[in-house]
Amino acid sequence: MKKRIFISFITVVTFSISSRAQSKVWTLQECVTYAIENNISIKQTELDTKTAVIDRKGAIGNFLPSLNASASHSWNIGLNQDITTGLLRNQTTQFTSVGANVGVDIYNGLQNQNTLRRANLSIVAAKYQLLKMQEDVALNVANAFLQVLFNKENLNVQQQQLSINQKQFIRSEALVKAGSIPRGDLLDIKATLASNNQNIIAAENALLISKLSLAQLLQLKEFENFDVVDDIMVKDENNILDQTPNAILDKAKEERTELKIARTNLEISQKNVAIAKGALQPTLQGFYGFNSRVSYADGPLFDSTGNLIGVRSPAPFFNQFSNNKGQSFGVQLSVPIFNGFSIRNNVDRANVNLERSKIAVEQQDLDLQRNVFTAFADAKGALNAYESSVIAVEARQGAYDYAKEKYDVGLMNAFDFNQSQTLLTNSQSEVLRTKYDYIFKIKILEFYFGIPLIKN
């Protein structure tokens, strides 16, 4: 009994949690934040930033001395030279040798300094790239979010129209029975109902696809119960249209990430030129080396007259290590004279890339100017289109109400009445389209002005 009660309790809790999860609706802020945290493209760009940080560690390491140690042990069997007497004899000898070398760059044409500066700039460029990716994802999410809202409202319009037509069909049946309208009008309305059902199916499919697209941007696996809140207002909250295109352009030149990326890449190209030219200069390196060896071979032992009197055992390990040690140190100067034009070609190649970066900055300036003026004109046009569609739908609603009154008293046939109804539905759909087009284009214009899509 206790087990059944426990299972029932768990089932109720699970159902309650599942119901709350399914009933959750997403705001635009939540969608953008979630996408930035989970989008695959953003995660890949974050790895590029980590790579740039690793490259900077390598650039710092170029300033540190290099230290390498070596050790070896060998066996020599056969005719070998005795290291004590210098005589050749058949024997098996063992040798252990150790060594260590230290090297440090004293001067190398400032290549290390310029490499570090380039690495720092690469980190900045990688962060700008990450920000640009986040901005692009945010805009895509906003566009997909608004598309879901448009399809939801469009479905609602189609459903309302179906409900009106169903009521009209019932009323028309009564009018046909009363002889007020011909039976052909009833068939026209029945055909209109069938068309309404097709429109609802198409609207439902469009809504499902738009939810799927948004869920994929968010990297969500479940999208059947995915829904968004209807909290988007048609309002220029920041009065962005009160700004002039030139004012927006000036602000964009300070804020836009793609322009910052182009300028940072130009600085990186300048450092690449400096690094390539540094290879034309002489390099000066300091070095220090230490080595020692130990032999394990037995040697002959002679008396004062040169007679062999026995075998000498090898000296103790650490005694040999101390007696055989040697050191070397100094500086090495290397002057590049001719190397098959490789260094000069690297300089020329770096200069070409520098010119390419300069052109990229100029192109970004031109693109930004064109995009800002285009976005401003699009936003103005979208506002005018929305205001016009609102006026049009009000007029169509009045025309439809008048046509309905005429149809109800038999002064209009079903075909003309359906035409009026179709025009009203099209006007309502046009209001929705222009509404969300205007909202999105205002967001883009604010984006260029440096107003974030969401508040951090």
Short mmCIF file of C-alpha atoms in Angstrom, two decimals:
data_model
loop_
_atom_site.label_atom_id
_atom_site.label_comp_id
_atom_site.label_asym_id
_atom_site.label_seq_id
_atom_site.Cartn_x
_atom_site.Cartn_y
_atom_site.Cartn_z
CA MET A 1 0.00 0.00 0.00
CA LYS A 2 2.80 2.41 0.90
CA LYS A 3 4.55 1.57 -2.34
CA ARG A 4 1.42 2.32 -4.39
CA ILE A 5 0.89 5.61 -2.55
CA PHE A 6 4.52 6.61 -3.20
CA ILE A 7 4.25 5.76 -6.91
CA SER A 8 1.01 7.74 -7.16
CA PHE A 9 2.64 10.71 -5.48
CA ILE A 10 5.63 10.59 -7.85
CA THR A 11 3.27 10.35 -10.82
CA VAL A 12 1.31 13.41 -9.70
CA VAL A 13 4.49 15.43 -9.10
CA THR A 14 5.94 14.40 -12.47
CA PHE A 15 2.72 15.31 -14.25
CA SER A 16 2.65 18.67 -12.46
CA ILE A 17 6.25 19.44 -13.42
CA SER A 18 5.65 18.29 -17.00
CA SER A 19 2.53 20.46 -17.23
CA ARG A 20 4.42 23.51 -16.00
CA ALA A 21 7.25 22.82 -18.46
CA GLN A 22 4.82 22.46 -21.35
CA SER A 23 2.94 25.62 -20.34
CA LYS A 24 6.09 27.74 -20.28
CA VAL A 25 6.15 30.47 -22.88
CA TRP A 26 9.31 32.26 -23.92
CA THR A 27 9.90 35.99 -24.06
CA LEU A 28 12.17 37.57 -26.64
CA GLN A 29 14.70 38.30 -23.89
CA GLU A 30 14.73 34.64 -22.82
CA CYS A 31 15.03 33.40 -26.39
CA VAL A 32 18.01 35.63 -27.18
CA THR A 33 19.77 34.87 -23.91
CA TYR A 34 19.28 31.13 -24.29
CA ALA A 35 20.46 31.19 -27.90
CA ILE A 36 23.63 33.10 -27.01
CA GLU A 37 24.42 30.54 -24.30
CA ASN A 38 23.69 27.43 -26.39
CA ASN A 39 24.10 28.26 -30.08
CA ILE A 40 26.67 26.00 -31.79
CA SER A 41 28.15 28.76 -33.95
CA ILE A 42 28.75 30.90 -30.88
CA LYS A 43 30.43 28.00 -29.09
CA GLN A 44 32.75 27.49 -32.07
CA THR A 45 33.64 31.18 -32.05
CA GLU A 46 34.37 30.97 -28.31
CA LEU A 47 36.95 28.28 -29.13
CA ASP A 48 38.64 30.72 -31.52
CA THR A 49 38.96 33.15 -28.60
CA LYS A 50 40.57 30.44 -26.46
CA THR A 51 42.99 29.68 -29.30
CA ALA A 52 43.98 33.35 -29.46
CA VAL A 53 44.70 33.29 -25.72
CA ILE A 54 46.92 30.22 -26.18
CA ASP A 55 48.79 31.98 -29.00
CA ARG A 56 49.42 34.91 -26.66
CA LYS A 57 51.00 32.53 -24.12
CA GLY A 58 53.29 31.30 -26.89
CA ALA A 59 54.26 34.89 -27.74
CA ILE A 60 55.14 35.54 -24.10
CA GLY A 61 57.19 32.34 -24.05
CA ASN A 62 59.41 33.71 -26.84
CA PHE A 63 60.93 36.15 -24.31
CA LEU A 64 61.93 33.36 -21.92
CA PRO A 65 65.23 31.46 -22.18
CA SER A 66 65.16 28.00 -23.70
CA LEU A 67 66.48 25.18 -21.51
CA ASN A 68 67.10 21.68 -22.82
CA ALA A 69 68.68 18.73 -21.04
CA SER A 70 70.03 15.51 -22.55
CA ALA A 71 71.32 12.18 -21.26
CA SER A 72 72.58 9.00 -22.87
CA HIS A 73 74.02 5.64 -21.92
CA SER A 74 75.88 3.44 -24.42
CA TRP A 75 77.59 0.04 -24.61
CA ASN A 76 80.61 -0.40 -26.89
CA ILE A 77 81.77 -3.98 -27.56
CA GLY A 78 84.97 -4.85 -29.42
CA LEU A 79 88.15 -2.95 -30.19
CA ASN A 80 87.85 0.30 -28.29
CA GLN A 81 90.24 2.99 -27.26
CA ASP A 82 90.97 3.16 -23.60
CA ILE A 83 90.17 6.70 -22.53
CA THR A 84 92.93 6.54 -19.90
CA THR A 85 95.87 5.15 -21.87
CA GLY A 86 94.72 5.91 -25.39
CA LEU A 87 95.53 2.31 -26.42
CA LEU A 88 93.22 0.09 -28.46
CA ARG A 89 92.09 -3.17 -26.92
CA ASN A 90 89.16 -5.58 -27.02
CA GLN A 91 86.80 -4.70 -24.27
CA THR A 92 83.20 -3.86 -23.43
CA THR A 93 82.78 -0.31 -22.24
CA GLN A 94 79.83 1.65 -20.95
CA PHE A 95 79.49 5.40 -21.01
CA THR A 96 76.96 7.75 -19.44
CA SER A 97 76.88 11.33 -20.59
CA VAL A 98 74.64 14.23 -19.55
CA GLY A 99 74.34 17.76 -20.81
CA ALA A 100 72.24 20.91 -20.59
CA ASN A 101 71.96 23.92 -22.87
CA VAL A 102 70.47 27.33 -22.27
CA GLY A 103 69.75 29.86 -25.01
CA VAL A 104 68.25 33.33 -24.92
CA ASP A 105 67.44 35.85 -27.65
CA ILE A 106 69.22 39.13 -27.08
CA TYR A 107 68.08 40.82 -30.28
CA ASN A 108 66.12 39.47 -33.25
CA GLY A 109 64.77 42.50 -35.04
CA LEU A 110 62.02 43.10 -32.41
CA GLN A 111 60.15 40.08 -33.77
CA ASN A 112 59.25 38.83 -30.29
CA GLN A 113 57.83 42.21 -29.25
CA ASN A 114 55.79 42.54 -32.44
CA THR A 115 54.59 38.94 -32.17
CA LEU A 116 53.28 39.66 -28.66
CA ARG A 117 51.53 42.81 -29.86
CA ARG A 118 49.97 40.85 -32.71
CA ALA A 119 48.80 38.18 -30.28
CA ASN A 120 47.12 40.82 -28.10
CA LEU A 121 45.37 42.24 -31.16
CA SER A 122 44.29 38.74 -32.19
CA ILE A 123 42.55 38.31 -28.83
CA VAL A 124 40.74 41.61 -29.35
CA ALA A 125 39.74 40.54 -32.88
CA ALA A 126 38.52 37.17 -31.61
CA LYS A 127 36.38 38.87 -28.97
CA TYR A 128 34.92 41.16 -31.64
CA GLN A 129 34.18 38.12 -33.78
CA LEU A 130 32.41 36.50 -30.84
CA LEU A 131 30.38 39.65 -30.26
CA LYS A 132 29.51 39.83 -33.96
CA MET A 133 28.33 36.21 -33.89
CA GLN A 134 26.21 36.93 -30.81
CA GLU A 135 24.68 39.96 -32.53
CA ASP A 136 23.90 37.97 -35.66
CA VAL A 137 22.30 35.19 -33.64
CA ALA A 138 20.28 37.75 -31.66
CA LEU A 139 18.95 39.32 -34.86
CA ASN A 140 18.10 35.92 -36.32
CA VAL A 141 16.30 34.94 -33.14
CA ALA A 142 14.37 38.23 -33.13
CA ASN A 143 13.36 37.71 -36.75
CA ALA A 144 12.26 34.13 -36.06
CA PHE A 145 10.44 35.24 -32.88
CA LEU A 146 8.48 37.88 -34.80
CA GLN A 147 7.69 35.33 -37.51
CA VAL A 148 6.11 33.07 -34.87
CA LEU A 149 4.02 35.98 -33.59
CA PHE A 150 2.92 36.85 -37.12
CA ASN A 151 1.87 33.27 -37.84
CA LYS A 152 0.00 33.05 -34.52
CA GLU A 153 -1.99 36.19 -35.26
CA ASN A 154 -2.55 35.13 -38.85
CA LEU A 155 -3.94 31.79 -37.63
CA ASN A 156 -6.20 33.66 -35.23
CA VAL A 157 -7.52 35.83 -38.09
CA GLN A 158 -8.24 32.75 -40.19
CA GLN A 159 -10.00 31.05 -37.29
CA GLN A 160 -12.12 34.11 -36.60
CA GLN A 161 -13.02 34.31 -40.27
CA LEU A 162 -14.03 30.64 -40.25
CA SER A 163 -16.23 31.22 -37.21
CA ILE A 164 -17.95 34.17 -38.93
CA ASN A 165 -18.50 32.14 -42.10
CA GLN A 166 -19.91 29.21 -40.14
CA LYS A 167 -22.46 31.50 -38.52
CA GLN A 168 -23.19 33.04 -41.90
CA PHE A 169 -23.70 29.57 -43.39
CA ILE A 170 -26.28 28.70 -40.71
CA ARG A 171 -28.05 32.00 -41.29
CA SER A 172 -27.98 31.49 -45.06
CA GLU A 173 -29.58 28.06 -44.66
CA ALA A 174 -32.46 29.72 -42.87
CA LEU A 175 -32.74 32.41 -45.55
CA VAL A 176 -32.74 29.78 -48.30
CA LYS A 177 -35.54 27.89 -46.56
CA ALA A 178 -37.44 31.16 -46.21
CA GLY A 179 -36.90 31.87 -49.88
CA SER A 180 -35.05 35.13 -49.21
CA ILE A 181 -31.88 34.15 -51.11
CA PRO A 182 -31.27 31.61 -53.87
CA ARG A 183 -29.75 28.20 -53.09
CA GLY A 184 -26.70 29.09 -55.20
CA ASP A 185 -25.65 31.66 -52.60
CA LEU A 186 -25.59 28.92 -49.98
CA LEU A 187 -23.28 26.84 -52.17
CA ASP A 188 -20.95 29.82 -52.58
CA ILE A 189 -20.72 30.21 -48.82
CA LYS A 190 -20.10 26.47 -48.45
CA ALA A 191 -17.22 26.77 -50.92
CA THR A 192 -15.91 29.71 -48.90
CA LEU A 193 -15.98 27.55 -45.75
CA ALA A 194 -13.90 24.91 -47.50
CA SER A 195 -11.43 27.60 -48.56
CA ASN A 196 -11.30 28.87 -44.96
CA ASN A 197 -10.44 25.39 -43.71
CA GLN A 198 -7.59 25.18 -46.23
CA ASN A 199 -6.30 28.57 -45.08
CA ILE A 200 -6.36 27.43 -41.45
CA ILE A 201 -4.38 24.29 -42.30
CA ALA A 202 -1.81 26.39 -44.17
CA ALA A 203 -1.62 28.86 -41.27
CA GLU A 204 -1.15 26.02 -38.76
CA ASN A 205 1.65 24.54 -40.84
CA ALA A 206 3.33 27.93 -41.15
CA LEU A 207 3.13 28.41 -37.37
CA LEU A 208 4.58 24.95 -36.73
CA ILE A 209 7.47 25.54 -39.13
CA SER A 210 8.23 28.95 -37.64
CA LYS A 211 8.29 27.44 -34.14
CA LEU A 212 10.61 24.72 -35.39
CA SER A 213 12.95 27.31 -36.92
CA LEU A 214 13.09 29.29 -33.68
CA ALA A 215 13.58 26.14 -31.59
CA GLN A 216 16.49 25.11 -33.79
CA LEU A 217 18.11 28.51 -33.33
CA LEU A 218 17.80 27.96 -29.59
CA GLN A 219 19.15 24.39 -29.91
CA LEU A 220 15.94 23.00 -28.36
CA LYS A 221 15.10 19.37 -29.13
CA GLU A 222 11.43 19.59 -28.16
CA PHE A 223 9.37 22.13 -30.08
CA GLU A 224 5.87 20.67 -30.20
CA ASN A 225 4.90 22.48 -26.98
CA PHE A 226 7.25 25.40 -27.56
CA ASP A 227 5.49 28.77 -27.52
CA VAL A 228 6.30 32.47 -27.15
CA VAL A 229 4.55 35.32 -25.40
CA ASP A 230 2.67 38.01 -27.30
CA ASP A 231 4.40 40.99 -25.72
CA ILE A 232 5.65 42.90 -28.74
CA MET A 233 4.26 46.41 -29.05
CA VAL A 234 4.21 48.44 -32.26
CA LYS A 235 6.05 51.43 -30.89
CA ASP A 236 9.27 53.31 -31.53
CA GLU A 237 10.23 53.37 -27.86
CA ASN A 238 13.62 54.98 -28.42
CA ASN A 239 12.36 57.50 -31.03
CA ILE A 240 15.00 56.25 -33.42
CA LEU A 241 13.18 57.69 -36.42
CA ASP A 242 13.62 61.17 -34.94
CA GLN A 243 17.35 60.78 -35.59
CA THR A 244 18.87 61.72 -38.92
CA PRO A 245 20.60 59.07 -41.05
CA ASN A 246 23.93 60.89 -40.64
CA ALA A 247 23.58 60.90 -36.85
CA ILE A 248 22.86 57.18 -36.89
CA LEU A 249 25.83 56.63 -39.21
CA ASP A 250 28.20 58.55 -36.91
CA LYS A 251 27.03 56.48 -33.98
CA ALA A 252 27.34 53.26 -35.99
CA LYS A 253 30.96 54.05 -36.86
CA GLU A 254 31.69 54.06 -33.13
CA GLU A 255 29.59 51.04 -32.20
CA ARG A 256 29.41 48.58 -35.08
CA THR A 257 31.39 45.41 -34.47
CA GLU A 258 32.18 44.60 -38.11
CA LEU A 259 33.99 47.92 -38.46
CA LYS A 260 35.96 47.24 -35.27
CA ILE A 261 36.92 43.85 -36.66
CA ALA A 262 38.18 45.39 -39.91
CA ARG A 263 40.22 48.02 -38.04
CA THR A 264 41.73 45.42 -35.71
CA ASN A 265 42.65 43.21 -38.67
CA LEU A 266 44.39 46.23 -40.19
CA GLU A 267 46.49 46.62 -37.05
CA ILE A 268 47.30 42.90 -37.12
CA SER A 269 48.46 43.24 -40.74
CA GLN A 270 50.72 46.12 -39.72
CA LYS A 271 52.32 43.95 -37.05
CA ASN A 272 52.79 41.15 -39.58
CA VAL A 273 54.73 43.58 -41.78
CA ALA A 274 56.91 44.58 -38.82
CA ILE A 275 57.58 40.91 -37.97
CA ALA A 276 58.48 40.11 -41.56
CA LYS A 277 60.87 43.08 -41.75
CA GLY A 278 62.44 42.06 -38.45
CA ALA A 279 63.70 38.87 -40.12
CA LEU A 280 65.91 41.06 -42.37
CA GLN A 281 67.92 42.27 -39.38
CA PRO A 282 70.79 40.46 -37.65
CA THR A 283 70.01 38.29 -34.65
CA LEU A 284 72.11 37.97 -31.50
CA GLN A 285 71.71 35.02 -29.15
CA GLY A 286 73.42 34.09 -25.91
CA PHE A 287 74.09 30.47 -24.99
CA TYR A 288 75.44 28.36 -22.16
CA GLY A 289 76.20 24.64 -22.20
CA PHE A 290 77.20 22.07 -19.58
CA ASN A 291 78.28 18.44 -20.12
CA SER A 292 79.94 15.57 -18.30
CA ARG A 293 80.52 11.84 -18.78
CA VAL A 294 81.14 8.69 -16.78
CA SER A 295 82.94 5.49 -17.95
CA TYR A 296 82.34 2.05 -16.45
CA ALA A 297 85.32 0.28 -18.18
CA ASP A 298 88.15 -1.32 -16.25
CA GLY A 299 91.60 -0.03 -17.20
CA PRO A 300 95.18 -1.49 -17.04
CA LEU A 301 97.35 -0.60 -14.06
CA PHE A 302 101.12 -0.05 -14.67
CA ASP A 303 104.02 0.41 -12.30
CA SER A 304 106.58 3.21 -12.48
CA THR A 305 108.68 1.28 -15.00
CA GLY A 306 105.73 0.66 -17.32
CA ASN A 307 105.08 -2.92 -16.46
CA LEU A 308 101.49 -4.16 -16.27
CA ILE A 309 100.79 -5.08 -12.69
CA GLY A 310 96.99 -5.41 -12.62
CA VAL A 311 93.60 -4.01 -13.56
CA ARG A 312 92.40 -0.61 -12.45
CA SER A 313 88.77 -0.33 -11.42
CA PRO A 314 86.81 2.66 -12.72
CA ALA A 315 86.67 5.70 -10.48
CA PRO A 316 83.47 6.32 -8.49
CA PHE A 317 80.52 7.68 -10.47
CA PHE A 318 80.32 11.13 -8.90
CA ASN A 319 84.12 11.54 -8.96
CA GLN A 320 84.12 10.94 -12.71
CA PHE A 321 81.11 13.21 -13.13
CA SER A 322 82.94 16.02 -11.35
CA ASN A 323 86.31 15.43 -13.05
CA ASN A 324 84.89 15.16 -16.60
CA LYS A 325 82.52 18.12 -16.51
CA GLY A 326 82.87 20.90 -19.04
CA GLN A 327 81.14 24.20 -19.75
CA SER A 328 80.74 26.48 -22.73
CA PHE A 329 79.14 29.88 -23.12
CA GLY A 330 79.13 32.79 -25.50
CA VAL A 331 77.10 34.77 -27.98
CA GLN A 332 76.18 34.01 -31.56
CA LEU A 333 75.58 36.64 -34.22
CA SER A 334 73.62 35.67 -37.35
CA VAL A 335 73.37 38.05 -40.30
CA PRO A 336 70.94 37.17 -43.12
CA ILE A 337 72.69 37.72 -46.45
CA PHE A 338 70.92 35.57 -48.99
CA ASN A 339 68.21 32.97 -48.43
CA GLY A 340 66.55 32.47 -51.77
CA PHE A 341 64.43 35.64 -51.44
CA SER A 342 62.28 33.89 -48.81
CA ILE A 343 62.48 36.70 -46.24
CA ARG A 344 61.96 39.40 -48.85
CA ASN A 345 58.99 37.49 -50.25
CA ASN A 346 57.50 37.28 -46.76
CA VAL A 347 57.80 41.05 -46.44
CA ASP A 348 56.14 41.59 -49.82
CA ARG A 349 53.39 39.14 -48.94
CA ALA A 350 52.77 40.94 -45.63
CA ASN A 351 52.57 44.29 -47.46
CA VAL A 352 50.00 42.85 -49.88
CA ASN A 353 47.89 41.64 -46.96
CA LEU A 354 48.23 45.06 -45.38
CA GLU A 355 46.82 46.71 -48.51
CA ARG A 356 44.02 44.15 -48.53
CA SER A 357 43.18 45.04 -44.92
CA LYS A 358 43.11 48.75 -45.76
CA ILE A 359 40.69 48.07 -48.60
CA ALA A 360 38.55 45.95 -46.25
CA VAL A 361 38.26 48.88 -43.82
CA GLU A 362 37.23 51.21 -46.66
CA GLN A 363 34.70 48.64 -47.88
CA GLN A 364 33.25 48.27 -44.40
CA ASP A 365 32.85 52.05 -44.21
CA LEU A 366 30.98 52.07 -47.51
CA ASP A 367 28.86 49.05 -46.56
CA LEU A 368 27.99 50.61 -43.21
CA GLN A 369 26.93 53.85 -44.85
CA ARG A 370 24.78 52.03 -47.37
CA ASN A 371 23.26 49.74 -44.71
CA VAL A 372 22.40 52.60 -42.36
CA PHE A 373 20.71 54.72 -45.02
CA THR A 374 18.91 51.65 -46.37
CA ALA A 375 17.76 50.62 -42.87
CA PHE A 376 16.50 54.15 -42.20
CA ALA A 377 14.57 54.27 -45.47
CA ASP A 378 13.20 50.75 -44.86
CA ALA A 379 12.02 51.69 -41.36
CA LYS A 380 10.33 54.84 -42.64
CA GLY A 381 8.71 52.90 -45.46
CA ALA A 382 7.61 50.12 -43.09
CA LEU A 383 5.97 52.68 -40.77
CA ASN A 384 4.11 54.28 -43.67
CA ALA A 385 3.03 50.86 -44.95
CA TYR A 386 1.76 49.87 -41.51
CA GLU A 387 -0.17 53.11 -41.00
CA SER A 388 -1.68 52.79 -44.48
CA SER A 389 -2.69 49.18 -43.87
CA VAL A 390 -4.41 50.15 -40.61
CA ILE A 391 -6.43 52.79 -42.44
CA ALA A 392 -7.20 50.30 -45.22
CA VAL A 393 -8.42 47.60 -42.84
CA GLU A 394 -10.72 50.09 -41.11
CA ALA A 395 -12.22 50.99 -44.49
CA ARG A 396 -12.49 47.32 -45.47
CA GLN A 397 -14.20 46.54 -42.17
CA GLY A 398 -16.77 49.27 -42.85
CA ALA A 399 -17.29 48.00 -46.39
CA TYR A 400 -17.72 44.45 -45.10
CA ASP A 401 -20.26 45.53 -42.47
CA TYR A 402 -22.23 47.41 -45.12
CA ALA A 403 -22.09 44.42 -47.50
CA LYS A 404 -23.27 42.12 -44.72
CA GLU A 405 -26.29 44.33 -44.08
CA LYS A 406 -27.15 44.31 -47.78
CA TYR A 407 -26.64 40.53 -47.99
CA ASP A 408 -28.86 39.90 -44.96
CA VAL A 409 -31.78 41.73 -46.59
CA GLY A 410 -31.18 40.13 -49.99
CA LEU A 411 -29.76 43.22 -51.73
CA MET A 412 -26.38 41.54 -52.45
CA ASN A 413 -25.55 38.12 -53.80
CA ALA A 414 -23.18 35.69 -52.09
CA PHE A 415 -20.41 36.15 -54.65
CA ASP A 416 -20.12 39.90 -54.07
CA PHE A 417 -20.41 39.38 -50.32
CA ASN A 418 -17.61 36.83 -50.38
CA GLN A 419 -15.47 39.24 -52.38
CA SER A 420 -15.92 41.88 -49.68
CA GLN A 421 -15.07 39.33 -47.03
CA THR A 422 -11.94 38.21 -48.90
CA LEU A 423 -10.75 41.80 -49.23
CA LEU A 424 -11.21 42.28 -45.48
CA THR A 425 -9.23 39.14 -44.68
CA ASN A 426 -6.43 40.20 -47.02
CA SER A 427 -6.36 43.63 -45.38
CA GLN A 428 -6.10 42.08 -41.93
CA SER A 429 -3.22 39.88 -43.08
CA GLU A 430 -1.51 42.92 -44.59
CA VAL A 431 -1.78 44.75 -41.27
CA LEU A 432 -0.05 41.82 -39.55
CA ARG A 433 2.67 41.63 -42.18
CA THR A 434 3.45 45.35 -42.12
CA LYS A 435 3.23 45.40 -38.33
CA TYR A 436 5.98 42.85 -37.77
CA ASP A 437 8.01 44.13 -40.71
CA TYR A 438 8.00 47.57 -39.07
CA ILE A 439 8.97 46.15 -35.65
CA PHE A 440 11.91 44.22 -37.07
CA LYS A 441 13.21 47.12 -39.15
CA ILE A 442 13.04 49.42 -36.15
CA LYS A 443 15.12 46.86 -34.25
CA ILE A 444 17.71 46.85 -37.03
CA LEU A 445 17.88 50.66 -37.06
CA GLU A 446 18.31 50.70 -33.27
CA PHE A 447 20.98 48.06 -33.67
CA TYR A 448 23.04 50.37 -35.90
CA PHE A 449 22.55 53.19 -33.40
CA GLY A 450 24.11 51.06 -30.67
CA ILE A 451 20.91 50.19 -28.79
CA PRO A 452 21.18 46.52 -27.76
CA LEU A 453 18.47 44.11 -28.82
CA ILE A 454 18.04 42.99 -25.23
CA LYS A 455 19.03 44.55 -21.92
CA ASN A 456 21.87 42.84 -20.09
#
